PDB file of C-alpha atoms in Angstrom:
ATOM      1  CA  LYS A  59      -3.027  23.164  12.033  1.00  0.00           C
ATOM      2  CA  CYS A  60      -2.828  19.696  13.668  1.00  0.00           C
ATOM      3  CA  LEU A  61      -4.862  20.916  16.685  1.00  0.00           C
ATOM      4  CA  GLU A  62      -7.455  22.453  14.266  1.00  0.00           C
ATOM      5  CA  ILE A  63      -7.949  19.206  12.516  1.00  0.00           C
ATOM      6  CA  ILE A  64      -8.077  17.227  15.777  1.00  0.00           C
ATOM      7  CA  LYS A  65     -10.799  19.313  17.374  1.00  0.00           C
ATOM      8  CA  LYS A  66     -12.740  19.113  14.058  1.00  0.00           C
ATOM      9  CA  MET A  67     -12.402  15.348  14.030  1.00  0.00           C
ATOM     10  CA  ARG A  68     -13.675  15.323  17.529  1.00  0.00           C
ATOM     11  CA  ASP A  69     -16.567  17.563  16.563  1.00  0.00           C
ATOM     12  CA  ASP A  70     -17.446  15.375  13.538  1.00  0.00           C
ATOM     13  CA  GLY A  71     -17.421  12.017  15.791  1.00  0.00           C
ATOM     14  CA  MET A  72     -14.199  10.668  14.111  1.00  0.00           C
ATOM     15  CA  ASP A  73     -12.177   8.010  15.756  1.00  0.00           C
ATOM     16  CA  LEU A  74      -9.345   9.791  17.732  1.00  0.00           C
ATOM     17  CA  GLY A  75      -7.818   6.455  18.671  1.00  0.00           C
ATOM     18  CA  ILE A  76      -4.326   6.964  17.550  1.00  0.00           C
ATOM     19  CA  LYS A  77      -1.371   7.643  19.678  1.00  0.00           C
ATOM     20  CA  MET A  78       0.958  10.402  18.596  1.00  0.00           C
ATOM     21  CA  PRO A  79       4.449   9.340  19.685  1.00  0.00           C
ATOM     22  CA  TYR A  80       6.740  12.069  20.313  1.00  0.00           C
ATOM     23  CA  ASN A  81       8.784  12.377  17.071  1.00  0.00           C
ATOM     24  CA  GLU A  82       9.126  15.821  15.115  1.00  0.00           C
ATOM     25  CA  ASN A  83       9.030  13.826  11.888  1.00  0.00           C
ATOM     26  CA  LEU A  84       5.478  12.340  12.182  1.00  0.00           C
ATOM     27  CA  SER A  85       2.295  14.006  11.254  1.00  0.00           C
ATOM     28  CA  LEU A  86      -1.326  13.173  11.670  1.00  0.00           C
ATOM     29  CA  ASP A  87      -1.612  11.635   8.346  1.00  0.00           C
ATOM     30  CA  THR A  88       1.355   9.531   8.645  1.00  0.00           C
ATOM     31  CA  VAL A  89       0.404   8.298  12.187  1.00  0.00           C
ATOM     32  CA  ALA A  90      -3.231   7.477  10.923  1.00  0.00           C
ATOM     33  CA  LEU A  91      -1.855   5.395   8.085  1.00  0.00           C
ATOM     34  CA  GLU A  92       0.686   3.732  10.329  1.00  0.00           C
ATOM     35  CA  TYR A  93      -2.112   2.685  12.702  1.00  0.00           C
ATOM     36  CA  TYR A  94      -4.235   1.418   9.700  1.00  0.00           C
ATOM     37  CA  LYS A  95      -6.804   4.021  10.189  1.00  0.00           C
ATOM     38  CA  PRO A  96      -7.718   4.764   6.662  1.00  0.00           C
ATOM     39  CA  LYS A  97     -10.885   6.620   7.264  1.00  0.00           C
ATOM     40  CA  THR A  98      -9.043   8.905   9.614  1.00  0.00           C
ATOM     41  CA  ALA A  99      -5.957   9.480   7.304  1.00  0.00           C
ATOM     42  CA  ALA A 100      -8.561  10.314   4.454  1.00  0.00           C
ATOM     43  CA  TYR A 101     -10.453  12.702   6.746  1.00  0.00           C
ATOM     44  CA  ILE A 102      -6.999  14.345   7.787  1.00  0.00           C
ATOM     45  CA  LEU A 103      -5.879  14.539   4.301  1.00  0.00           C
ATOM     46  CA  LYS A 104      -9.172  15.952   2.860  1.00  0.00           C
ATOM     47  CA  ASN A 105      -9.016  18.673   5.637  1.00  0.00           C
ATOM     48  CA  GLY A 106      -5.528  19.871   4.463  1.00  0.00           C
ATOM     49  CA  GLN A 107      -3.079  17.972   6.528  1.00  0.00           C
ATOM     50  CA  LYS A 108      -0.740  16.457   4.051  1.00  0.00           C
ATOM     51  CA  SER A 109       2.492  15.992   5.497  1.00  0.00           C
ATOM     52  CA  GLN A 110       5.992  16.170   3.687  1.00  0.00           C
ATOM     53  CA  PHE A 111       6.196  12.345   3.984  1.00  0.00           C
ATOM     54  CA  PHE A 112       2.825  11.886   1.919  1.00  0.00           C
ATOM     55  CA  ASN A 113       4.626  10.210  -1.102  1.00  0.00           C
ATOM     56  CA  ALA A 114       6.440   7.731   1.273  1.00  0.00           C
ATOM     57  CA  TYR A 115       3.322   6.017   1.718  1.00  0.00           C
ATOM     58  CA  PRO A 116       3.731   3.497  -1.265  1.00  0.00           C
ATOM     59  CA  LEU A 117       7.388   2.797   0.039  1.00  0.00           C
ATOM     60  CA  LYS A 118       5.844   1.936   3.387  1.00  0.00           C
ATOM     61  CA  ILE A 119       3.483  -0.304   1.750  1.00  0.00           C
ATOM     62  CA  TRP A 120       6.157  -2.041  -0.203  1.00  0.00           C
ATOM     63  CA  ALA A 121       8.157  -2.530   3.060  1.00  0.00           C
ATOM     64  CA  HIS A 122       5.164  -3.845   4.851  1.00  0.00           C
ATOM     65  CA  ILE A 123       4.612  -6.415   2.002  1.00  0.00           C
ATOM     66  CA  MET A 124       8.310  -7.569   1.911  1.00  0.00           C
ATOM     67  CA  VAL A 125       8.288  -7.976   5.749  1.00  0.00           C
ATOM     68  CA  PHE A 126       5.065 -10.013   5.505  1.00  0.00           C
ATOM     69  CA  PHE A 127       6.816 -12.378   3.164  1.00  0.00           C
ATOM     70  CA  ARG A 128       9.804 -12.514   5.193  1.00  0.00           C
ATOM     71  CA  GLU A 129       7.956 -13.089   8.470  1.00  0.00           C
ATOM     72  CA  ASN A 130       6.330 -16.173   6.701  1.00  0.00           C
ATOM     73  CA  ASN A 131       9.773 -17.639   5.325  1.00  0.00           C
ATOM     74  CA  ALA A 132       8.784 -16.728   1.859  1.00  0.00           C
ATOM     75  CA  GLY A 133      11.017 -14.005   0.969  1.00  0.00           C
ATOM     76  CA  PHE A 134      12.084 -12.580  -2.673  1.00  0.00           C
ATOM     77  CA  GLU A 135      15.391 -12.967  -4.490  1.00  0.00           C
ATOM     78  CA  ILE A 136      16.679  -9.162  -4.660  1.00  0.00           C
ATOM     79  CA  ASN A 137      19.446  -7.672  -6.328  1.00  0.00           C
ATOM     80  CA  LEU A 138      20.349  -4.296  -7.601  1.00  0.00           C
ATOM     81  CA  LYS A 139      18.427  -4.690 -10.893  1.00  0.00           C
ATOM     82  CA  ASN A 140      15.447  -6.760  -9.940  1.00  0.00           C
ATOM     83  CA  LEU A 141      12.891  -8.656  -7.713  1.00  0.00           C
ATOM     84  CA  LYS A 142      12.164 -12.331  -8.170  1.00  0.00           C
ATOM     85  CA  ALA A 143       9.607 -14.238  -6.388  1.00  0.00           C
ATOM     86  CA  THR A 144      10.488 -17.513  -4.898  1.00  0.00           C
ATOM     87  CA  PRO A 145       8.362 -20.529  -5.270  1.00  0.00           C
ATOM     88  CA  LYS A 146       7.542 -19.993  -1.475  1.00  0.00           C
ATOM     89  CA  SER A 147       6.479 -16.584  -1.985  1.00  0.00           C
ATOM     90  CA  ILE A 148       4.171 -17.432  -5.040  1.00  0.00           C
ATOM     91  CA  GLU A 149       2.461 -20.233  -2.934  1.00  0.00           C
ATOM     92  CA  LEU A 150       1.970 -17.759   0.045  1.00  0.00           C
ATOM     93  CA  SER A 151       0.426 -15.333  -2.284  1.00  0.00           C
ATOM     94  CA  LYS A 152      -2.424 -17.661  -2.992  1.00  0.00           C
ATOM     95  CA  SER A 153      -3.233 -18.166   0.615  1.00  0.00           C
ATOM     96  CA  GLU A 154      -6.123 -16.551   2.562  1.00  0.00           C
ATOM     97  CA  LYS A 155      -3.552 -15.077   5.070  1.00  0.00           C
ATOM     98  CA  TYR A 156      -1.882 -13.075   2.208  1.00  0.00           C
ATOM     99  CA  LYS A 157      -5.239 -12.056   0.790  1.00  0.00           C
ATOM    100  CA  LYS A 158      -6.445 -10.497   4.226  1.00  0.00           C
ATOM    101  CA  PHE A 159      -3.179  -8.858   4.634  1.00  0.00           C
ATOM    102  CA  ILE A 160      -3.159  -7.325   1.126  1.00  0.00           C
ATOM    103  CA  ASP A 161      -6.600  -5.968   1.548  1.00  0.00           C
ATOM    104  CA  LYS A 162      -5.485  -3.813   4.356  1.00  0.00           C
ATOM    105  CA  GLU A 163      -2.747  -2.605   2.376  1.00  0.00           C
ATOM    106  CA  PHE A 164      -5.036  -1.786  -0.351  1.00  0.00           C
ATOM    107  CA  GLU A 165      -7.045   0.390   1.930  1.00  0.00           C
ATOM    108  CA  ILE A 166      -4.214   2.626   2.627  1.00  0.00           C
ATOM    109  CA  LEU A 167      -3.202   2.603  -0.968  1.00  0.00           C
ATOM    110  CA  LYS A 168      -6.785   3.682  -1.946  1.00  0.00           C
ATOM    111  CA  VAL A 169      -6.429   6.753   0.521  1.00  0.00           C
ATOM    112  CA  TYR A 170      -3.173   7.623  -1.010  1.00  0.00           C
ATOM    113  CA  LEU A 171      -4.455   7.677  -4.318  1.00  0.00           C
ATOM    114  CA  GLU A 172      -7.628   9.589  -3.593  1.00  0.00           C
ATOM    115  CA  ALA A 173      -5.507  12.278  -2.112  1.00  0.00           C
ATOM    116  CA  ASN A 174      -3.778  12.706  -5.435  1.00  0.00           C
ATOM    117  CA  GLY A 175      -0.805  10.724  -4.514  1.00  0.00           C
ATOM    118  CA  ASP A 176       1.900  10.429  -7.180  1.00  0.00           C
ATOM    119  CA  GLU A 177       1.452   7.165  -9.138  1.00  0.00           C
ATOM    120  CA  LYS A 178       5.395   6.848  -9.835  1.00  0.00           C
ATOM    121  CA  PHE A 179       5.869   5.624  -6.240  1.00  0.00           C
ATOM    122  CA  ILE A 180       3.613   2.621  -6.809  1.00  0.00           C
ATOM    123  CA  ALA A 181       5.568   1.114  -9.507  1.00  0.00           C
ATOM    124  CA  GLU A 182       7.482  -1.005  -7.134  1.00  0.00           C
ATOM    125  CA  ILE A 183       4.380  -2.392  -5.613  1.00  0.00           C
ATOM    126  CA  GLU A 184       3.241  -3.245  -9.042  1.00  0.00           C
ATOM    127  CA  LYS A 185       6.531  -5.173  -9.588  1.00  0.00           C
ATOM    128  CA  ILE A 186       5.702  -7.245  -6.565  1.00  0.00           C
ATOM    129  CA  PHE A 187       2.304  -8.259  -7.647  1.00  0.00           C
ATOM    130  CA  THR A 188       3.684  -9.121 -11.283  1.00  0.00           C
ATOM    131  CA  GLU A 189       6.553 -11.308 -10.034  1.00  0.00           C
ATOM    132  CA  LEU A 190       3.823 -13.014  -7.664  1.00  0.00           C
ATOM    133  CA  ASN A 191       1.618 -13.308 -10.813  1.00  0.00           C
ATOM    134  CA  ASP A 192      -1.070 -11.731  -8.504  1.00  0.00           C
ATOM    135  CA  LYS A 193      -3.735 -10.893 -11.209  1.00  0.00           C
ATOM    136  CA  GLU A 194      -6.303  -9.918  -8.545  1.00  0.00           C
ATOM    137  CA  SER A 195      -4.057  -7.357  -7.036  1.00  0.00           C
ATOM    138  CA  LEU A 196      -3.023  -5.936 -10.391  1.00  0.00           C
ATOM    139  CA  GLU A 197      -6.699  -5.577 -11.070  1.00  0.00           C
ATOM    140  CA  LYS A 198      -7.472  -3.699  -7.791  1.00  0.00           C
ATOM    141  CA  LEU A 199      -4.464  -1.261  -8.712  1.00  0.00           C
ATOM    142  CA  GLU A 200      -6.233  -0.717 -12.133  1.00  0.00           C
ATOM    143  CA  LYS A 201      -9.606  -0.123 -10.394  1.00  0.00           C
ATOM    144  CA  LEU A 202      -7.906   2.510  -8.120  1.00  0.00           C
ATOM    145  CA  GLY A 203      -6.985   4.236 -11.299  1.00  0.00           C
ATOM    146  CA  TYR A 204      -3.423   3.331 -11.462  1.00  0.00           C
ATOM    147  CA  LYS A 205      -2.069   2.796 -14.943  1.00  0.00           C
ATOM    148  CA  LEU A 206      -0.083  -0.475 -15.131  1.00  0.00           C
ATOM    149  CA  LYS A 207       3.333  -0.466 -16.717  1.00  0.00           C
ATOM    150  CA  LYS A 208       4.277  -2.870 -19.639  1.00  0.00           C
ATOM    151  CA  ASP A 209       0.883  -4.369 -19.984  1.00  0.00           C
ATOM    152  CA  ASN A 210       1.856  -6.627 -16.776  1.00  0.00           C
ATOM    153  CA  LEU A 211      -1.819  -7.634 -16.389  1.00  0.00           C
ATOM    154  CA  GLU A 212      -2.334  -8.608 -20.039  1.00  0.00           C
ATOM    155  CA  ASN A 213       0.743 -10.622 -19.933  1.00  0.00           C
ATOM    156  CA  ILE A 214      -0.249 -12.602 -16.721  1.00  0.00           C
ATOM    157  CA  ARG A 215      -3.726 -13.275 -18.373  1.00  0.00           C
ATOM    158  CA  ARG A 216      -1.822 -14.708 -21.332  1.00  0.00           C
ATOM    159  CA  GLN A 217       0.264 -16.925 -19.067  1.00  0.00           C
ATOM    160  CA  ASN A 218      -2.582 -18.256 -17.240  1.00  0.00           C
ATOM    161  CA  PHE A 219      -5.171 -18.708 -19.990  1.00  0.00           C
ATOM    162  CA  GLY A 220      -2.648 -19.121 -22.850  1.00  0.00           C
ATOM    163  CA  LYS A 221      -4.075 -16.262 -24.864  1.00  0.00           C
TER     164      LYS A 221
END
């Protein structure tokens, strides 16, 4: 099936600029998303190549976000029950660097949701945005069709505007 899709991609003029490392646990959709090729991933998913790892995409996005903050010395306090943003992480979330980074992650998230990904796997990403008081990212999640939990966006609006 993979070879059929690769041939079809080539025939349709799609970017084949992804490298397939030898690993029996990888698939075309996984590799395309790992290399931030959202158009290629969407094409692959549309043409019937959805891997067994499909619902792991939100977890990968969550991990990318956590690594981004750690690499910028602005991690989160994490325990078994919750996640808590630190003042440094909140400050970083207001930066242009964060906004550019998160836009790339949203491209992948959009592909996931458009391919009928299970929303329950996005809840942890929502928690990060809620902790950061990142209203813009919560609104983006809503625009993608994700149903926010516990009125998180409304609570943030009240905090910001005193309503």
